[in-house]
Tab-separated table of C-alpha atoms in Angstrom:
chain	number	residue	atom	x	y	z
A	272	UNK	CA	63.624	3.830	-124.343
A	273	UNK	CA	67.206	3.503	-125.971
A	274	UNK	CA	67.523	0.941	-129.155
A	275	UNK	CA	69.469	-0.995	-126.696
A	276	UNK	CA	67.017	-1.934	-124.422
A	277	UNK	CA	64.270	-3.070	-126.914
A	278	UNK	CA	63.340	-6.800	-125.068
A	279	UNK	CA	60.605	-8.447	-125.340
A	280	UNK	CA	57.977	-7.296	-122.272
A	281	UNK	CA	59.987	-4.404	-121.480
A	282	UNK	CA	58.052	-1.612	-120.986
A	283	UNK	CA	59.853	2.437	-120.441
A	284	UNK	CA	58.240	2.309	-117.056
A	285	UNK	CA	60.022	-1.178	-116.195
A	286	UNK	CA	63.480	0.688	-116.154
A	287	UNK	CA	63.709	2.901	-113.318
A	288	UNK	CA	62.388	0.284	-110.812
A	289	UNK	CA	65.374	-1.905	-112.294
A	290	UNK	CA	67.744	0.923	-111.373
A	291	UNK	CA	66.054	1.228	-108.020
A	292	UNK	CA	66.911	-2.707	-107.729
A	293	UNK	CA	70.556	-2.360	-108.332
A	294	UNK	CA	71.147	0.856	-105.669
A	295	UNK	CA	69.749	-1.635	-103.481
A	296	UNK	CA	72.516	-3.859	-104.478
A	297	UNK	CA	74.658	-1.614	-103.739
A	298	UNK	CA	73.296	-0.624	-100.304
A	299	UNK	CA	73.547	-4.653	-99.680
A	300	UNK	CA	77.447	-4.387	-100.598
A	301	UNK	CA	78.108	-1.302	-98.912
A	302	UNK	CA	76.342	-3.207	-95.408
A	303	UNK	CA	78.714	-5.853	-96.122
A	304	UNK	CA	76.080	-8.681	-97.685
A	305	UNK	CA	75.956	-10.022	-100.988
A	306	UNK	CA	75.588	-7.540	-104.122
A	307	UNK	CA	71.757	-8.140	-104.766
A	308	UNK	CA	68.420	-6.009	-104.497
A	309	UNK	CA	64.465	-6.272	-105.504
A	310	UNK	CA	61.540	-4.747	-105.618
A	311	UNK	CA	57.955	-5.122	-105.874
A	312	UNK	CA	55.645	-2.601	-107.499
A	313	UNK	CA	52.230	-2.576	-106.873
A	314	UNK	CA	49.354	-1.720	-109.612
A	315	UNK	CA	48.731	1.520	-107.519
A	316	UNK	CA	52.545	2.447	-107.365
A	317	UNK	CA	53.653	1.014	-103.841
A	318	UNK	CA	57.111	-0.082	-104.026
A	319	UNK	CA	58.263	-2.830	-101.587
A	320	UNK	CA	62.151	-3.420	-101.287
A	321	UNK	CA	64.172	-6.298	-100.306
A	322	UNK	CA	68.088	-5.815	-99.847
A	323	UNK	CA	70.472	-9.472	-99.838
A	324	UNK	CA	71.018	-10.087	-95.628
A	325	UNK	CA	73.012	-13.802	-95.998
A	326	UNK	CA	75.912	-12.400	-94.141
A	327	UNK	CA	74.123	-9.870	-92.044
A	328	UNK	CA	71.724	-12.151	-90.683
A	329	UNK	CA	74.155	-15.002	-90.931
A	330	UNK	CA	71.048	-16.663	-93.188
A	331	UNK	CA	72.092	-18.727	-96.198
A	332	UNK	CA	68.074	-18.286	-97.333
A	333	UNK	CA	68.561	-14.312	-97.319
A	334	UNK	CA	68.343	-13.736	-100.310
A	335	UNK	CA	67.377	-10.111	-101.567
A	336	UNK	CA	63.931	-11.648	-103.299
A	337	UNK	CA	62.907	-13.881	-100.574
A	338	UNK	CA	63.316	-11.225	-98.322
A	339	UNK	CA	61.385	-9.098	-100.693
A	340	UNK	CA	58.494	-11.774	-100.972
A	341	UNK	CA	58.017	-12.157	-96.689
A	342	UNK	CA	58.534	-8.222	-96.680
A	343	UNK	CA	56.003	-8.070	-99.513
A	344	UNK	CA	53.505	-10.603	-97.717
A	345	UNK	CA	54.007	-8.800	-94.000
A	346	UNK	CA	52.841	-5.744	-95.998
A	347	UNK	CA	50.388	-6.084	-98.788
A	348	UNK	CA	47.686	-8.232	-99.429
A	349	UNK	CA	47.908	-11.697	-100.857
A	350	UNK	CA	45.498	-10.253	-104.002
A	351	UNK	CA	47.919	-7.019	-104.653
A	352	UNK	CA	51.075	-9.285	-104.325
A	353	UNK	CA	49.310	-11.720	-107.150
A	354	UNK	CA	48.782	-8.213	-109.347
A	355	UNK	CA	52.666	-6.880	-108.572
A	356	UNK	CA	55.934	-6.673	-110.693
A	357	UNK	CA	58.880	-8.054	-108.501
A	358	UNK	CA	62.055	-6.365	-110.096
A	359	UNK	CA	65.488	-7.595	-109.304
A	360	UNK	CA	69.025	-6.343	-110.327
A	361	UNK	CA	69.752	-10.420	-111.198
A	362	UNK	CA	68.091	-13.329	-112.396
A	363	UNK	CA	66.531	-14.939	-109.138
A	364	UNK	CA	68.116	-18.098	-108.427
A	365	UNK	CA	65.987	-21.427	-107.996
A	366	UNK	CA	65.222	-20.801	-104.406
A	367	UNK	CA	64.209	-17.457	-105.105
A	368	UNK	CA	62.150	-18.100	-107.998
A	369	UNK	CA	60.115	-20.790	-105.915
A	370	UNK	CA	59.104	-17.742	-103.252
A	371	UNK	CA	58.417	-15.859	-105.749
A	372	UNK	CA	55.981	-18.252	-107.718
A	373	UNK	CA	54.760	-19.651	-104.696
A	374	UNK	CA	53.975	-15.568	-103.790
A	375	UNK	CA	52.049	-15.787	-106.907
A	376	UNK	CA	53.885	-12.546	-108.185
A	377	UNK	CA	53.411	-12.806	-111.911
A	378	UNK	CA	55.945	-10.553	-113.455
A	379	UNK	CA	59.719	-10.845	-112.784
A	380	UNK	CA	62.086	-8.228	-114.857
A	381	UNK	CA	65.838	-8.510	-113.781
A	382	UNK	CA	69.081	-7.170	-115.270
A	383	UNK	CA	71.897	-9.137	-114.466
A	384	UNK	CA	71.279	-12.739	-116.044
A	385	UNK	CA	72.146	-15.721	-113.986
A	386	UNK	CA	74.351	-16.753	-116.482
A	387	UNK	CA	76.815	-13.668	-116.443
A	388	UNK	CA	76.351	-13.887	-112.864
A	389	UNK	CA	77.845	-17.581	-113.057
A	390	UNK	CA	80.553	-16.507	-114.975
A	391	UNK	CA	81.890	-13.407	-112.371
A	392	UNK	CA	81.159	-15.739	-109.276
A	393	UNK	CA	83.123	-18.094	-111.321
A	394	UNK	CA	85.953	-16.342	-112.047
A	395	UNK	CA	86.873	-15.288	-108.992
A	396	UNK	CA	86.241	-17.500	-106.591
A	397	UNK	CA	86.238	-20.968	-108.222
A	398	UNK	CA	82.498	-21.903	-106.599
A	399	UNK	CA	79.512	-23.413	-109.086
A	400	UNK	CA	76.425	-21.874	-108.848
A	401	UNK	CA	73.499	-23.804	-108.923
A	402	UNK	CA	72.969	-23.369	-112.189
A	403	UNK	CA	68.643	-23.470	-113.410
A	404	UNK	CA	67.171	-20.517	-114.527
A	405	UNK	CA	64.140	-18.605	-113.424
A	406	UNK	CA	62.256	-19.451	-116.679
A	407	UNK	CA	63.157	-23.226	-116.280
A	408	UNK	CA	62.186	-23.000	-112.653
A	409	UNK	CA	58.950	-21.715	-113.576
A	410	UNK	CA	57.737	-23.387	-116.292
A	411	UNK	CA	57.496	-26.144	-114.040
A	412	UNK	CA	54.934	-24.483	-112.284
A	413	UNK	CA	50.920	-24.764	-112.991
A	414	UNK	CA	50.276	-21.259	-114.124
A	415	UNK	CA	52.458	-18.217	-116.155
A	416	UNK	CA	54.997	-16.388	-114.485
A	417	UNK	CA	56.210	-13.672	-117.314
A	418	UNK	CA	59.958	-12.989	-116.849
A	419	UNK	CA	61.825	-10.154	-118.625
A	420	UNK	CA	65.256	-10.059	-119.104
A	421	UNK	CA	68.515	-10.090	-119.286
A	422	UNK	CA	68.201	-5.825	-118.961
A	423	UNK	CA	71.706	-4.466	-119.799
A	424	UNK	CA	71.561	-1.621	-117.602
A	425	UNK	CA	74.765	0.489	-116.054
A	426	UNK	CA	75.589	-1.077	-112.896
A	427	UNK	CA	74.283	-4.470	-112.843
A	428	UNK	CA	77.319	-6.162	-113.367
A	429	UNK	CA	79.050	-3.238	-111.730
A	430	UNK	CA	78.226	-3.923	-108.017
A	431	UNK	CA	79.754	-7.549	-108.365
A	432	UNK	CA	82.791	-5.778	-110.007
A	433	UNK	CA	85.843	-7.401	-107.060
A	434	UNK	CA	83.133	-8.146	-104.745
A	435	UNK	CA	83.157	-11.959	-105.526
A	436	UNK	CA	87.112	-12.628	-105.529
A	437	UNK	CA	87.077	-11.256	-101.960
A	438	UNK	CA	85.016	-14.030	-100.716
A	439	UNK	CA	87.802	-16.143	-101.489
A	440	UNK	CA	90.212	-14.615	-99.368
């Protein structure tokens, strides 16, 4: 692992499924949805993905970890779920990080932090986020939820790059 990415929880292994998560992103941008991707990675290896579908699917709740979580849920068992790593290419949002603890997934590693991710959205289109991060979100909760990040990986900010001062045209 390079100097750069010495963080706290962040294990070699952790990276590629982070990289994974932001070709996702990219695949959601390319389909025409928002710029966001997850996965989930079982103990044994399974991988799980879950690609942004708010325009798409014309579903303001489509977001690419809440899809992940029902895709995640349709597929593995409760007990695996509660044993998984859900990776994302950004910090989950409140909404998402209440499927995700309510999932009972107790890792979360992202790239993009929610507060970059404020700051692009920001930029270019004017609109406020709703502004709480994951960590806040879950430490309101009644049992651990580990989250790992900001990751500054190639391409997590990337795939937002002019995507975001479109939507206000």
């Amino acid at each position: 692992m390079s100097p750069h990415l010495d963080i706290d929880g962040l294990s070699a292994e952790d990276v590629p499924h982070l990289e994974h998560a932001i070709r996702l992103a990219f695949a959601a941008r390319e389909r025409g949805d928002h710029p966001f991707g997850a996965v989930l990675v079982t103990p044994d290896g399974t991988v799980v993905e879950g690609l942004n579908s708010v325009e798409t699917d014309r579903d303001p709740t489509g977001h690419a970890e809440t899809n992940l979580v029902r895709n995640a849920s349709r597929a593995l068992s409760p007990e695996i779920v509660a044993a998984s790593t859900l990776y994302t290419s950004t910090e989950p949002c409140a909404m998402c990080s209440g499927a995700i603890y309510w999932a009972v997934i107790p890792r979360v590693v992202y790239a993009l932090g929610s507060d970059e991710l404020d700051r692009i959205v920001h930029e270019n289109d004017g609109e406020q986020e709703l502004a709480l991060p994951s960590r806040e979100v879950f430490s309101r909760g009644g049992r651990a939820t580990l989250v790992v990040g900001p990751v500054p990986l190639p391409g997590a900010a990337e795939v937002h790059a002019e995507f975001w001062d479109r939507r206000s045209s």
